[in-house]
GROMACS .gro file of C-alpha atoms in nm:
model
  112
    1MET     CA    1   0.633   5.779  -1.954
    2GLU     CA    2   0.855   5.864  -2.278
    3ASN     CA    3   0.700   6.157  -2.454
    4HIS     CA    4   0.966   6.085  -2.812
    5GLU     CA    5   0.755   5.988  -3.140
    6PHE     CA    6   0.895   5.718  -3.337
    7GLU     CA    7   1.138   5.781  -3.605
    8LYS     CA    8   0.889   5.790  -3.938
    9ALA     CA    9   0.910   5.613  -4.185
   10THR     CA   10   1.148   5.313  -4.041
   11ALA     CA   11   0.959   4.980  -3.997
   12PHE     CA   12   0.875   4.845  -3.654
   13ILE     CA   13   0.654   4.574  -3.442
   14ILE     CA   14   0.390   4.712  -3.246
   15VAL     CA   15   0.378   4.377  -3.035
   16LYS     CA   16   0.799   4.425  -3.014
   17ILE     CA   17   0.787   4.803  -2.921
   18ILE     CA   18   0.709   4.794  -2.557
   19GLU     CA   19   0.709   4.510  -2.309
   20TYR     CA   20   0.509   4.394  -2.001
   21VAL     CA   21   0.685   4.576  -1.689
   22PRO     CA   22   0.614   4.321  -1.358
   23ASN     CA   23   0.340   4.450  -1.100
   24SER     CA   24   0.321   4.812  -1.371
   25VAL     CA   25   0.166   5.013  -1.716
   26PHE     CA   26   0.417   5.062  -1.952
   27ILE     CA   27   0.335   5.348  -2.214
   28LYS     CA   28   0.512   5.396  -2.518
   29THR     CA   29   0.376   5.756  -2.785
   30ILE     CA   30   0.442   5.618  -3.112
   31ILE     CA   31   0.269   6.059  -3.246
   32LYS     CA   32   0.158   6.305  -3.065
   33LYS     CA   33   0.015   6.558  -3.205
   34THR     CA   34  -0.194   6.857  -3.115
   35THR     CA   35  -0.458   6.685  -3.268
   36GLY     CA   36  -0.399   6.344  -3.115
   37ASN     CA   37  -0.216   6.105  -3.063
   38VAL     CA   38  -0.145   5.686  -3.061
   39THR     CA   39   0.036   5.554  -2.838
   40ALA     CA   40   0.160   5.177  -2.727
   41VAL     CA   41   0.003   5.018  -2.380
   42SER     CA   42   0.151   4.712  -2.177
   43VAL     CA   43  -0.071   4.590  -1.842
   44ASP     CA   44   0.064   4.325  -1.665
   45THR     CA   45  -0.191   4.090  -1.439
   46GLY     CA   46  -0.383   4.277  -1.169
   47GLU     CA   47  -0.339   4.611  -1.260
   48ALA     CA   48  -0.571   4.851  -1.463
   49LEU     CA   49  -0.604   5.243  -1.611
   50ASN     CA   50  -0.784   5.377  -1.366
   51GLU     CA   51  -1.135   5.516  -1.462
   52LYS     CA   52  -1.183   5.915  -1.630
   53ILE     CA   53  -1.287   6.104  -1.848
   54ILE     CA   54  -1.221   6.258  -2.146
   55PRO     CA   55  -1.406   6.447  -2.401
   56PHE     CA   56  -1.263   6.202  -2.743
   57ASP     CA   57  -1.336   5.949  -2.884
   58THR     CA   58  -1.096   5.685  -2.833
   59PHE     CA   59  -0.994   5.400  -3.050
   60VAL     CA   60  -0.847   5.146  -2.856
   61GLN     CA   61  -0.693   4.803  -3.046
   62ILE     CA   62  -0.618   4.502  -2.822
   63ILE     CA   63  -0.255   4.392  -2.958
   64ASP     CA   64  -0.174   4.071  -2.659
   65GLY     CA   65  -0.349   3.901  -2.451
   66LYS     CA   66  -0.725   4.074  -2.307
   67ALA     CA   67  -0.841   4.327  -2.118
   68GLU     CA   68  -1.193   4.460  -2.014
   69MET     CA   69  -1.267   4.742  -2.092
   70VAL     CA   70  -1.545   4.947  -1.841
   71ILE     CA   71  -1.779   5.204  -2.045
   72ASP     CA   72  -2.032   5.389  -1.828
   73GLY     CA   73  -2.024   5.064  -1.618
   74VAL     CA   74  -2.037   4.808  -1.889
   75SER     CA   75  -1.814   4.598  -1.958
   76ASN     CA   76  -1.622   4.479  -2.209
   77PHE     CA   77  -1.332   4.160  -2.265
   78LEU     CA   78  -1.176   4.196  -2.523
   79GLU     CA   79  -0.847   3.977  -2.761
   80THR     CA   80  -0.624   4.010  -2.990
   81GLY     CA   81  -0.708   4.183  -3.237
   82GLN     CA   82  -1.075   4.297  -3.091
   83SER     CA   83  -1.071   4.669  -3.102
   84ILE     CA   84  -1.354   4.939  -2.926
   85ILE     CA   85  -1.392   5.320  -2.999
   86ILE     CA   86  -1.430   5.444  -2.632
   87PRO     CA   87  -1.708   5.766  -2.734
   88ALA     CA   88  -1.559   6.134  -2.587
   89HIS     CA   89  -1.738   6.224  -2.246
   90THR     CA   90  -1.783   5.875  -2.107
   91SER     CA   91  -1.680   5.698  -1.787
   92ASN     CA   92  -1.448   5.412  -1.896
   93SER     CA   93  -1.165   5.244  -1.671
   94ILE     CA   94  -0.943   4.930  -1.842
   95ILE     CA   95  -0.865   4.666  -1.663
   96ALA     CA   96  -0.618   4.390  -1.666
   97ASN     CA   97  -0.776   4.058  -1.498
   98GLU     CA   98  -0.407   3.942  -1.719
   99ARG     CA   99  -0.154   4.048  -1.897
  100PHE     CA  100  -0.241   4.280  -2.204
  101LYS     CA  101  -0.079   4.507  -2.503
  102MET     CA  102  -0.350   4.720  -2.676
  103ILE     CA  103  -0.243   5.065  -2.928
  104SER     CA  104  -0.455   5.369  -2.823
  105THR     CA  105  -0.568   5.657  -2.995
  106ILE     CA  106  -0.719   6.014  -2.920
  107ILE     CA  107  -0.888   6.194  -3.204
  108LYS     CA  108  -0.851   6.563  -3.035
  109SER     CA  109  -1.053   6.745  -3.395
  110GLY     CA  110  -1.456   6.820  -3.387
  111TYR     CA  111  -1.471   6.815  -3.002
  112GLU     CA  112  -1.411   7.099  -2.807
   0.00000   0.00000   0.00000
């Protein structure tokens, strides 16, 4: 995982800054602050982000492919251009039935 922010005031195409890695989940940090962070993630077919519970709301937008988001045991199938908010304190996992790329934004302010 890369922990450096992107250069500010420089344009880029989000879907092109992260590549697919065979049999892997690849994460690239766009912005990392104490109040939250923005990451780009690519997930190859058959891979998953393990179930977790975090104390913050998380906004997820699919920027390429299709993903299965499981929130409190309920599957949501998202495709390119679709988004979902994962509520704070809920169990969630993300499954790649086919490969996909997403942007994940976590907002930490307002929660203890």
